[in-house]
Short mmCIF file of C-alpha atoms in Angstrom, two decimals:
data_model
loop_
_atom_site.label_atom_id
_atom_site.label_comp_id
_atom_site.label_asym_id
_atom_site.label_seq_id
_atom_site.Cartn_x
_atom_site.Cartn_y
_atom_site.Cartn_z
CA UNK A 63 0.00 0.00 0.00
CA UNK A 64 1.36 3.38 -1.08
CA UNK A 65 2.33 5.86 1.75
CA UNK A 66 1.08 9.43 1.98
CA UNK A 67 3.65 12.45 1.75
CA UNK A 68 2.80 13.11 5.49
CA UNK A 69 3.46 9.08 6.64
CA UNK A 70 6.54 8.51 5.24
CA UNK A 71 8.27 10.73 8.12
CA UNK A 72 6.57 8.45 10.55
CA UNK A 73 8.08 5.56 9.11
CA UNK A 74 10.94 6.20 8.68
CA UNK A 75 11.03 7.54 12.20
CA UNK A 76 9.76 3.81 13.34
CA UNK A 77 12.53 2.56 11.20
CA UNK A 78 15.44 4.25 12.51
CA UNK A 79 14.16 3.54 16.21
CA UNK A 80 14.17 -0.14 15.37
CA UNK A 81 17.05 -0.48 13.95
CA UNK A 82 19.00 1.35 16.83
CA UNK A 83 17.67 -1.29 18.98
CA UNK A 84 18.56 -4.19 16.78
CA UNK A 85 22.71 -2.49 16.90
CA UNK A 86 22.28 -2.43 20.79
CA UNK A 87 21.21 -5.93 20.79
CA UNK A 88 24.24 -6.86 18.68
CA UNK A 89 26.55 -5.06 20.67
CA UNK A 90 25.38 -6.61 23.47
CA UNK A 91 25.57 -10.53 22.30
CA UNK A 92 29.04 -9.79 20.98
CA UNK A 93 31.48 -9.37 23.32
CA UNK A 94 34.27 -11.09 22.12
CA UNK A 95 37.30 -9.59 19.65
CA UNK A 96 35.93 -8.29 16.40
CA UNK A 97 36.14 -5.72 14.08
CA UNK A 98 35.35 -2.15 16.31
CA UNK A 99 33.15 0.41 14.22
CA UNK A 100 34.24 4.43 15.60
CA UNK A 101 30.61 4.24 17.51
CA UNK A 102 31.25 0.97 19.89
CA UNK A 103 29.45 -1.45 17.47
CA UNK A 104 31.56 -5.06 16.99
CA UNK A 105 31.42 -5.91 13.80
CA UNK A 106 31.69 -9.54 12.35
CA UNK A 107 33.41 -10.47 9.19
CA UNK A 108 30.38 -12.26 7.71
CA UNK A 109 27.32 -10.01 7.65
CA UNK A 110 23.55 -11.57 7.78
CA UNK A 111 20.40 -10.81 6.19
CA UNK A 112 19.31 -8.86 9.27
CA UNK A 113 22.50 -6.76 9.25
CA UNK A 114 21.13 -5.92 5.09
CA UNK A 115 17.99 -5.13 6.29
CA UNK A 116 19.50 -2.75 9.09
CA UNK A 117 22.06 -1.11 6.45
CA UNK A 118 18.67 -0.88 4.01
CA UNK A 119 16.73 1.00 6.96
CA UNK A 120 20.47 3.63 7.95
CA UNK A 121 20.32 4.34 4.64
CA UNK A 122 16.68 4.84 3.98
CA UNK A 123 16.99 7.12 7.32
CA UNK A 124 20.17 9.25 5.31
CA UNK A 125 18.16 9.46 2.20
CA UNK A 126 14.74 10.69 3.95
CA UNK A 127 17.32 13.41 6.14
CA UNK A 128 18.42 14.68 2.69
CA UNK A 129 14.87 15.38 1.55
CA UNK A 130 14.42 17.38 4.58
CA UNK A 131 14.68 20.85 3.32
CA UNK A 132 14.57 22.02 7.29
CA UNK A 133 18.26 21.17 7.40
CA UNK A 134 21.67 23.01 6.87
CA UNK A 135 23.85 21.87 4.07
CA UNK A 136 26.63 21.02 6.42
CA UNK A 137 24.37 19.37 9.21
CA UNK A 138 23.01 17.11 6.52
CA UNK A 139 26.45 16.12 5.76
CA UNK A 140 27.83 15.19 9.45
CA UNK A 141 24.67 13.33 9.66
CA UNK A 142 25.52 11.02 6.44
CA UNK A 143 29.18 10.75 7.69
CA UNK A 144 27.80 9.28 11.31
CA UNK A 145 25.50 7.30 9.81
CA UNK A 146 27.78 5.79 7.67
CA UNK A 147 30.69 5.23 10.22
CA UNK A 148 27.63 3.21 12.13
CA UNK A 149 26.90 0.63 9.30
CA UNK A 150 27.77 -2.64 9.61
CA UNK A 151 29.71 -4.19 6.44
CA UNK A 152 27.58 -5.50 3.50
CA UNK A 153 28.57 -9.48 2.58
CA UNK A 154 30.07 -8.07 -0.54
CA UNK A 155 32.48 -5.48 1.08
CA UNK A 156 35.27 -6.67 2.48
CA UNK A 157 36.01 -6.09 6.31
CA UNK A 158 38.55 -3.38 6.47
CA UNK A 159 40.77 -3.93 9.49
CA UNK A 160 40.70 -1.52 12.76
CA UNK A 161 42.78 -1.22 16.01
CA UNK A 162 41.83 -2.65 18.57
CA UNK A 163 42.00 -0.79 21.65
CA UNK A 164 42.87 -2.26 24.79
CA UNK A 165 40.24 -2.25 27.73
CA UNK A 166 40.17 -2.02 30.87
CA UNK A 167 40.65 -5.92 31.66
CA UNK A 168 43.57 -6.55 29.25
CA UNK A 169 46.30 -8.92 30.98
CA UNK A 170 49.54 -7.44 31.99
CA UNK A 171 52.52 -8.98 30.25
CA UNK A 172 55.39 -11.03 32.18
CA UNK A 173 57.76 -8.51 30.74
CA UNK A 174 55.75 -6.01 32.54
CA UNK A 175 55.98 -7.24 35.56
CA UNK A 176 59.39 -8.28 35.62
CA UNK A 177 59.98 -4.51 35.54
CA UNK A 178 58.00 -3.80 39.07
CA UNK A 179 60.73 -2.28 40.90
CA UNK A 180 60.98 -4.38 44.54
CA UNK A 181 59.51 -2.75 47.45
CA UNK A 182 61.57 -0.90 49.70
CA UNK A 183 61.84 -2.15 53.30
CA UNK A 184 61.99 2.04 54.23
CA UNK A 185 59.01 2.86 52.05
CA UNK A 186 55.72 3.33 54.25
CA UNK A 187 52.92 1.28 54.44
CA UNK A 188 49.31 1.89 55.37
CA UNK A 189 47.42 1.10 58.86
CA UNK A 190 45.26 -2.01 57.31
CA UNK A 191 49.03 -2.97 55.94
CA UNK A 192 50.61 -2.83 59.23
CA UNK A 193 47.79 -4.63 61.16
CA UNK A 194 47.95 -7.43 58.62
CA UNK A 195 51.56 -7.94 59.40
CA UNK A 196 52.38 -11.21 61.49
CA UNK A 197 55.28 -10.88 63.38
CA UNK A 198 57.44 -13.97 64.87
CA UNK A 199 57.53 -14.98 68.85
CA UNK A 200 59.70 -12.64 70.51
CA UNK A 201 63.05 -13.93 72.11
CA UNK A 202 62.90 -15.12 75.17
CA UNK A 203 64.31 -12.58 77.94
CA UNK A 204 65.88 -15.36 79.53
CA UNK A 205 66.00 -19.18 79.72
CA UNK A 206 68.37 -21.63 81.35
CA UNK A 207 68.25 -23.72 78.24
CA UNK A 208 69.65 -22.83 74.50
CA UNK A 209 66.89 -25.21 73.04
CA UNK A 210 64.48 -21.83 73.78
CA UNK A 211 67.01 -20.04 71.04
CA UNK A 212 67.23 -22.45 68.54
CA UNK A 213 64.36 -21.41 66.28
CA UNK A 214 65.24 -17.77 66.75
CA UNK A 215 69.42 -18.06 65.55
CA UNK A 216 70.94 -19.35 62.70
CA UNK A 217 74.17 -20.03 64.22
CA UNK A 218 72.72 -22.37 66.89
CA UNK A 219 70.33 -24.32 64.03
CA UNK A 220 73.80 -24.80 62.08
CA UNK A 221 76.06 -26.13 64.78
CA UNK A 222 73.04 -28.67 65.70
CA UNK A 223 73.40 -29.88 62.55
CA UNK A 224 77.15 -30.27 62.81
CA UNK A 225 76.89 -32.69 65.49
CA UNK A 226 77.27 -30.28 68.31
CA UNK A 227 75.81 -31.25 71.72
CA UNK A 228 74.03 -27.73 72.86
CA UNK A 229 72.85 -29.61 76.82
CA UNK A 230 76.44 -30.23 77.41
CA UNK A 231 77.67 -26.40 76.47
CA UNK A 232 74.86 -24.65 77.87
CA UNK A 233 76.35 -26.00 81.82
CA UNK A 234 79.10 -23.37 81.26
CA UNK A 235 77.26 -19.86 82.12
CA UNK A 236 79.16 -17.77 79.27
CA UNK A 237 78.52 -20.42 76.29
CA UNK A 238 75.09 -18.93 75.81
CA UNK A 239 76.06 -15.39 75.58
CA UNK A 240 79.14 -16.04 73.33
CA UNK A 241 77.22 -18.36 70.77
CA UNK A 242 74.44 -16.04 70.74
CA UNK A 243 76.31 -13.15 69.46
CA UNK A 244 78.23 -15.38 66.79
CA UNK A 245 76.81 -14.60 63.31
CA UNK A 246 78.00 -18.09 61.26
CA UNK A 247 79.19 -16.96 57.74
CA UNK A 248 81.20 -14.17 59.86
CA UNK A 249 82.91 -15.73 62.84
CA UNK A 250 82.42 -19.53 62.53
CA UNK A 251 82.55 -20.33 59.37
CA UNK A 252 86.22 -19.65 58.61
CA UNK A 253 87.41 -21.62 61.41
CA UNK A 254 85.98 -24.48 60.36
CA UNK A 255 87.65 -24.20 57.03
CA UNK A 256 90.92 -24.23 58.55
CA UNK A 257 89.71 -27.31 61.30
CA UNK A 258 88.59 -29.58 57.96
CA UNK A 259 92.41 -28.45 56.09
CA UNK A 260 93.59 -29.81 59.25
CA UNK A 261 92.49 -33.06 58.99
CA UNK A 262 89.11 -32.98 60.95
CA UNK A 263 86.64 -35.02 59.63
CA UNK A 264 83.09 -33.82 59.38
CA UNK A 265 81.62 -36.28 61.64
CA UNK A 266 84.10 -35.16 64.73
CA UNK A 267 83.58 -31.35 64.09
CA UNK A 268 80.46 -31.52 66.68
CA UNK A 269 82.52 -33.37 69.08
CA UNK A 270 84.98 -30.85 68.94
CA UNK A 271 83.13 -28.16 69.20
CA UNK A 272 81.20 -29.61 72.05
CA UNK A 273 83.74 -29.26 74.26
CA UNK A 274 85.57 -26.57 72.97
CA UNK A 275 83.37 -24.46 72.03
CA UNK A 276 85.55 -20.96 73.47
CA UNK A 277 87.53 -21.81 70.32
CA UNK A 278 84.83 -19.17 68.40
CA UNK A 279 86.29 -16.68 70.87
CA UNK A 280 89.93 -16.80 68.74
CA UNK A 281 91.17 -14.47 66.72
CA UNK A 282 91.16 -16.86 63.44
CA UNK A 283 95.08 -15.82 62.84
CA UNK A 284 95.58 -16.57 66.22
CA UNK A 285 94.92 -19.89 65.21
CA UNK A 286 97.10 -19.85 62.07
CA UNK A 287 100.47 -18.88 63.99
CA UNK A 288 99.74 -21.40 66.53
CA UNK A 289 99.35 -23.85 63.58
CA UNK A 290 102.46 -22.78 61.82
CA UNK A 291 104.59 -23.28 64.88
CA UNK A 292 103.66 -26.68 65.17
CA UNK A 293 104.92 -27.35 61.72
CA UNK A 294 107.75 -25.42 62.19
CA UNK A 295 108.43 -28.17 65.09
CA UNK A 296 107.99 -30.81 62.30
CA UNK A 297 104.88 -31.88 63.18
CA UNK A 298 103.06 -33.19 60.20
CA UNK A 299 99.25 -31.78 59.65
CA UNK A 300 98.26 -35.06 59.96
CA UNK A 301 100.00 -35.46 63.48
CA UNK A 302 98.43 -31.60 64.72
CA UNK A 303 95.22 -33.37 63.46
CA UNK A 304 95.88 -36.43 65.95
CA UNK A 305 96.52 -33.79 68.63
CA UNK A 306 93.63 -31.30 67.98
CA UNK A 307 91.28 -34.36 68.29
CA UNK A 308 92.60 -35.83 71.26
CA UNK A 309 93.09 -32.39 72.89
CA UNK A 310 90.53 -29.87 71.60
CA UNK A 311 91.72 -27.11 73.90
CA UNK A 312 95.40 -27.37 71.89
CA UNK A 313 94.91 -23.99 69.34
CA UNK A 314 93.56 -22.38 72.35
CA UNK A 315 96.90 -21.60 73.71
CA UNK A 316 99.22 -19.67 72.49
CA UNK A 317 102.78 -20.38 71.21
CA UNK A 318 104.48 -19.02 74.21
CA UNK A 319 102.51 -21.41 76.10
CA UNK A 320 103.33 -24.62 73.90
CA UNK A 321 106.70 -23.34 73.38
CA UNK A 322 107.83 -23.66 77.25
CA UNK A 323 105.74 -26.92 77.40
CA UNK A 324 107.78 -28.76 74.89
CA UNK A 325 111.06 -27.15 76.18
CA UNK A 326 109.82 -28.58 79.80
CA UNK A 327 109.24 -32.51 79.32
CA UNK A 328 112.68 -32.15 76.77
CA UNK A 329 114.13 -30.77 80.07
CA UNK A 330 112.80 -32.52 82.54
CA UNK A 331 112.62 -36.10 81.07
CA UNK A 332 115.98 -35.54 79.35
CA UNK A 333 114.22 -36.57 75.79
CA UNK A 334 115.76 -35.88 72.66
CA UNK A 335 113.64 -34.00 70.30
CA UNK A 336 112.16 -36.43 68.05
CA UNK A 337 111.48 -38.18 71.56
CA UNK A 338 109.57 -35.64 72.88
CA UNK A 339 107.47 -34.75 69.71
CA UNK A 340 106.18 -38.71 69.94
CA UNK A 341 105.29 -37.83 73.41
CA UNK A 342 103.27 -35.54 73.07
CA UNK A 343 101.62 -36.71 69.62
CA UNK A 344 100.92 -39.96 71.64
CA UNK A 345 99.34 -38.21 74.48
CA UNK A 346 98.41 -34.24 73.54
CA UNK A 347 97.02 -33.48 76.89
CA UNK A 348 100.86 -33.13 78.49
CA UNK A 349 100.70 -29.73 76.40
CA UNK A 350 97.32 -28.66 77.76
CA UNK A 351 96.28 -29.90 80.75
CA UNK A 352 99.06 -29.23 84.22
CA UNK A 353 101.80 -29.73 84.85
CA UNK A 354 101.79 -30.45 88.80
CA UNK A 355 100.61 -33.97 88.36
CA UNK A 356 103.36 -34.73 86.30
CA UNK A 357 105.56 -33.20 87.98
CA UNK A 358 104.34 -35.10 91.70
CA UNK A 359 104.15 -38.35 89.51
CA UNK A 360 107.95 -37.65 88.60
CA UNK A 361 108.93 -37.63 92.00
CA UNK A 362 107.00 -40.95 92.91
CA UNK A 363 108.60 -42.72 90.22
CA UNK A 364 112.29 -41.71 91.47
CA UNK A 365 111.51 -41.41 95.71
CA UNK A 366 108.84 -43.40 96.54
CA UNK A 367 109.03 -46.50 93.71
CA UNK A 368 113.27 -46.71 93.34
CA UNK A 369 113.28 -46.45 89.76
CA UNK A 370 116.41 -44.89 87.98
CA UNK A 371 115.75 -41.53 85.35
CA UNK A 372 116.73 -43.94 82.57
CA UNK A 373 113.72 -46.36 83.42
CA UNK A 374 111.41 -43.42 83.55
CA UNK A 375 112.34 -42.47 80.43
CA UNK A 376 111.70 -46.08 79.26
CA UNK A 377 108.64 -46.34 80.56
CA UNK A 378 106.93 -43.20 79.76
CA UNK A 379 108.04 -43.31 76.32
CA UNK A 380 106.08 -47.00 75.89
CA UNK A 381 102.96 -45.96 78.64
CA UNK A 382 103.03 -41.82 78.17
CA UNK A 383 99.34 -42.06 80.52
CA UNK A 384 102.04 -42.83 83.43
CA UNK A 385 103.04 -39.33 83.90
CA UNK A 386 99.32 -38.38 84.27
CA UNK A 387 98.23 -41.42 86.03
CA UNK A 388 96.69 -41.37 89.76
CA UNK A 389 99.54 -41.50 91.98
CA UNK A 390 97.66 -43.44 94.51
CA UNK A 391 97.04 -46.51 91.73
CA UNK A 392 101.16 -46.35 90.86
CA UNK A 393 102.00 -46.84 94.09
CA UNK A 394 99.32 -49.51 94.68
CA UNK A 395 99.93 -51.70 91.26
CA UNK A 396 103.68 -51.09 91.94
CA UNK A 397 103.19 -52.70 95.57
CA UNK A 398 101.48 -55.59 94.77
CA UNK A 399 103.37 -56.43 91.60
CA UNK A 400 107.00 -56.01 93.49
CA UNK A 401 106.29 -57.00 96.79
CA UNK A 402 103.84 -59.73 96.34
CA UNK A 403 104.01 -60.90 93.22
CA UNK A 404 108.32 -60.87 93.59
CA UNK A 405 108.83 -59.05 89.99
CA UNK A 406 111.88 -57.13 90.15
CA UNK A 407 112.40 -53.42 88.83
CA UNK A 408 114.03 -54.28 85.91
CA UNK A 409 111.28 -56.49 84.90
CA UNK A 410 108.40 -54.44 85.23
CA UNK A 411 110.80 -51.16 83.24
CA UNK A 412 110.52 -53.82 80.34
CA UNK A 413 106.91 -54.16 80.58
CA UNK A 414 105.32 -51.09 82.36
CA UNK A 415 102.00 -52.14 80.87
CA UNK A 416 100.82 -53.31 84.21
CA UNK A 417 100.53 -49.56 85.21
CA UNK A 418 97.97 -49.42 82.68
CA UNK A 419 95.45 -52.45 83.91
CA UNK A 420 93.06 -52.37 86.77
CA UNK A 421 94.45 -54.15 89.65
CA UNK A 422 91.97 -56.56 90.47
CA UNK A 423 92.31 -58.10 87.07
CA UNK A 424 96.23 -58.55 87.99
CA UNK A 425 95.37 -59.75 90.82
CA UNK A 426 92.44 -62.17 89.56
CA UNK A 427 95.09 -63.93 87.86
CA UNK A 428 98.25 -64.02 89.70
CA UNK A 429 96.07 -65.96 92.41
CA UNK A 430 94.92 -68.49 89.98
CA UNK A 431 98.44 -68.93 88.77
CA UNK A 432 99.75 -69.12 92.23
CA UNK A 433 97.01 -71.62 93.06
CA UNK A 434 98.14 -73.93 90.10
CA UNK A 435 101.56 -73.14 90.82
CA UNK A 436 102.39 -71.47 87.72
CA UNK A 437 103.01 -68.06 88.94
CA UNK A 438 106.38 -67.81 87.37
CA UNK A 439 107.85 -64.13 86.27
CA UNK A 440 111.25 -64.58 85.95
CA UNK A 441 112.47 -64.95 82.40
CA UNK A 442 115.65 -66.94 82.88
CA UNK A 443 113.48 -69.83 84.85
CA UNK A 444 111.22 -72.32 82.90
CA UNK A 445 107.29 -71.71 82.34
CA UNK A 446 107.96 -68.00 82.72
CA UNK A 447 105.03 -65.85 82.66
CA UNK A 448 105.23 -62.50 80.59
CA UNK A 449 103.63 -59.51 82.40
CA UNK A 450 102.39 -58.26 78.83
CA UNK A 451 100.58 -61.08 78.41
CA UNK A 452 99.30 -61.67 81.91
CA UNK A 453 96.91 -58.40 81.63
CA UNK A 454 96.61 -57.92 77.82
CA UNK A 455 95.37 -61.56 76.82
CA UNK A 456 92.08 -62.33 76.76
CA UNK A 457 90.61 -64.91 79.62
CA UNK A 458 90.07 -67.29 77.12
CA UNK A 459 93.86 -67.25 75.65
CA UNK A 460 95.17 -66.50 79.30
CA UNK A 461 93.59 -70.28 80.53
CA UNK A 462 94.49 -72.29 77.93
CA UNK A 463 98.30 -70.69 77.00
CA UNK A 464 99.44 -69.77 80.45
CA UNK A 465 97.22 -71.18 83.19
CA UNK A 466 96.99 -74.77 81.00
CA UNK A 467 93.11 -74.82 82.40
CA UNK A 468 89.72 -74.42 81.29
CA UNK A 469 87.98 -71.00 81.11
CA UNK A 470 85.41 -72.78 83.61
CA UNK A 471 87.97 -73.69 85.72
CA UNK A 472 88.82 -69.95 85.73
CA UNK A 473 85.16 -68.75 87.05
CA UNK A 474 84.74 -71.28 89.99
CA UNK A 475 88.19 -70.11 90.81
CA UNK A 476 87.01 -66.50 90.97
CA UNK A 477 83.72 -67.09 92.73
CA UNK A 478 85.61 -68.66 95.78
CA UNK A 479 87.40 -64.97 96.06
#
């Protein structure tokens, strides 16, 4: 049916509003990357018959605007330019390509964020940061225990791992405040770099350390001179290794100290020096610990048991413990073995191992020898008895070689003591 001159404004009013709606139902069902038109529209690549019929009704709405006489020559020319930047492409048109600008919800890149300068420990924060902040257990004021400190120092974490035996060094009242103030890369670890090129093994570090743990109180060079005096003494590093391990306190003194201790038992005990330097590889401690039981244990040996300075030097060389030894168990061992078991000085100088044995084991078996009647000691008569072997065999090799009896016969023996 035709339209009248005065309906066709209507219509195409009714078109136009229609085919706004139909774009802002588009736009909305779309929202994925397309093609963006200049007035927020996405546009697809493949256009469908309603898109034709909306083009059909923008442009019937741009031709009807021209017939309006009402408007300006230039306002009827913005108005074609909008209306055209608003169509959607025709199928035969090809899509032309856009930029694509980048919303609000874009991802940032990894690049990006590797550029985030770090946060400054200075720079301020908020009150909602600070009260979101969860700070560790405080240290605690005191304790008679280091086990409280562990979790709170390094150092103390890292020496349990070593091997080191914190119940034993927290019994000394200063080992807590010294290890606490220890930082581990700064003032531990470098000492024991120099312990391991000595020769000490990983597994005996926490032994060590254990019991002396005032070493971390050294200067570190302190330790180095001490170190290079030894080896200017000819001591090899694996013989200041021997030493360190069997006397832990041995770097702690200074040259001075070791100095007059070797010159002392070279002195005293009339040693040469290769002499000496066994002694004291063999037993460390006579360059640590004092020197008054030596000393007493000197004059026991010469006063009290009869024996000349070249037997001492004999037997100390062989038993070095002797000059250290209880004075009360010399004289006792020496009694029983010279006065009742009739071995003469010169006998017991060639074997001074009996110094080294309990007594009732000597004993134990000098009565069952005597009650067999083969308690014989002297070498130039016949089924002599050697005092080595009398208290270093086994009970087992000591019945059947020397006692010529049964290891049963041995226990009845001892239970009728």
């Amino acid at each position: 049916m035709a339209l009248s001159a005065q309906q066709i404004p209507r219509w195409l009013n009714s078109v136009k509003l229609s085919s706004f709606m139909t774009a802002l139902q588009l736009r909305k069902g779309f929202q994925r990357p397309g093609k963006t038109l200049l007035c927020g529209v996405f546009a697809q690549p493949h256009a469908s018959s309603e898109d034709c019929f909306l083009q059909w009704g923008f442009r019937t709405y741009r031709t009807s605007s021209m017939w309006n006489s009402s408007q300006s020559a230039n306002s009827s020319r913005r108005e074609i330019n909008c209306a055209q930047s608003t169509l959607l492409p025709s199928v035969n048109e090809p899509p032309q390509k856009t930029q694509k600008m980048p919303g609000l919800d874009s991802e940032l890149s990894l690049e990006g964020l590797d550029d985030v300068p770090p946060l400054s420990p200075l720079q301020p924060i908020s009150d909602e940061e600070a009260v979101q902040i969860i700070a560790g257990p405080p240290l605690p004021p005191s304790s008679v225990t280091l086990r409280d400190y562990v979790d709170h120092s390094e150092t103390l974490r890292k020496l349990v791992l070593l091997g080191v035996d914190l119940s034993k060094i927290e019994k000394h009242p200063d080992a807590a405040n010294l290890l606490l103030r220890l930082d581990f890369e700064k003032d531990i670890k470098q000492m024991l770099l120099l312990l391991k090129d000595l020769g000490i093994e990983d597994t005996q570090l926490g032994p060590f350390l254990t019991k002396n743990y005032a070493i971390f109180s050294e200067d570190l060079e302190n330790l180095k001179t001490r170190v290079a005096y030894l080896q200017s003494k000819n001591f090899s590093k694996a013989d200041i290794a021997q030493m360190v391990r069997n006397a832990p306190f041995l770097l702690s003194f200074s040259v001075e100290r070791l100095d007059n201790r070797l010159g002392f038992f070279q002195k005293e005990l009339k040693l040469s020096v290769k002499k000496t330097r066994d002694l004291v590889i063999r037993l460390p401690r006579l360059l640590t610990g004092s020197l008054e039981p030596v000393k007493e244990n000197m004059k026991v040996f010469q006063l009290e048991l009869g024996f000349q300075q070249n037997e001492i030097q004999h037997m100390i060389t062989k038993i070095p413990k002797m000059l250290t030894a209880n004075k009360r168990k010399l004289t006792e061992t020496f009694d029983y073995v010279h006065n009742v078991m009739r071995v003469p000085h010169h006998v017991i100088v060639r074997f001074p191992q009996v110094f080294n044995t309990r007594l009732f084991k000597v004993k134990e078996r000098h009565l069952f020898l005597a009650y067999l009647g083969r308690a014989q000691y002297d070498p130039t008569e016949p089924n002599y008895i050697s005092l080595d072997k009398l208290v270093s065999v086994p009970d087992g090799i000591f019945c059947e070689g020397m006692a010529k009896a049964s290891i049963q016969d041995f226990e009845k023996f001892l239970k009728t003591l």
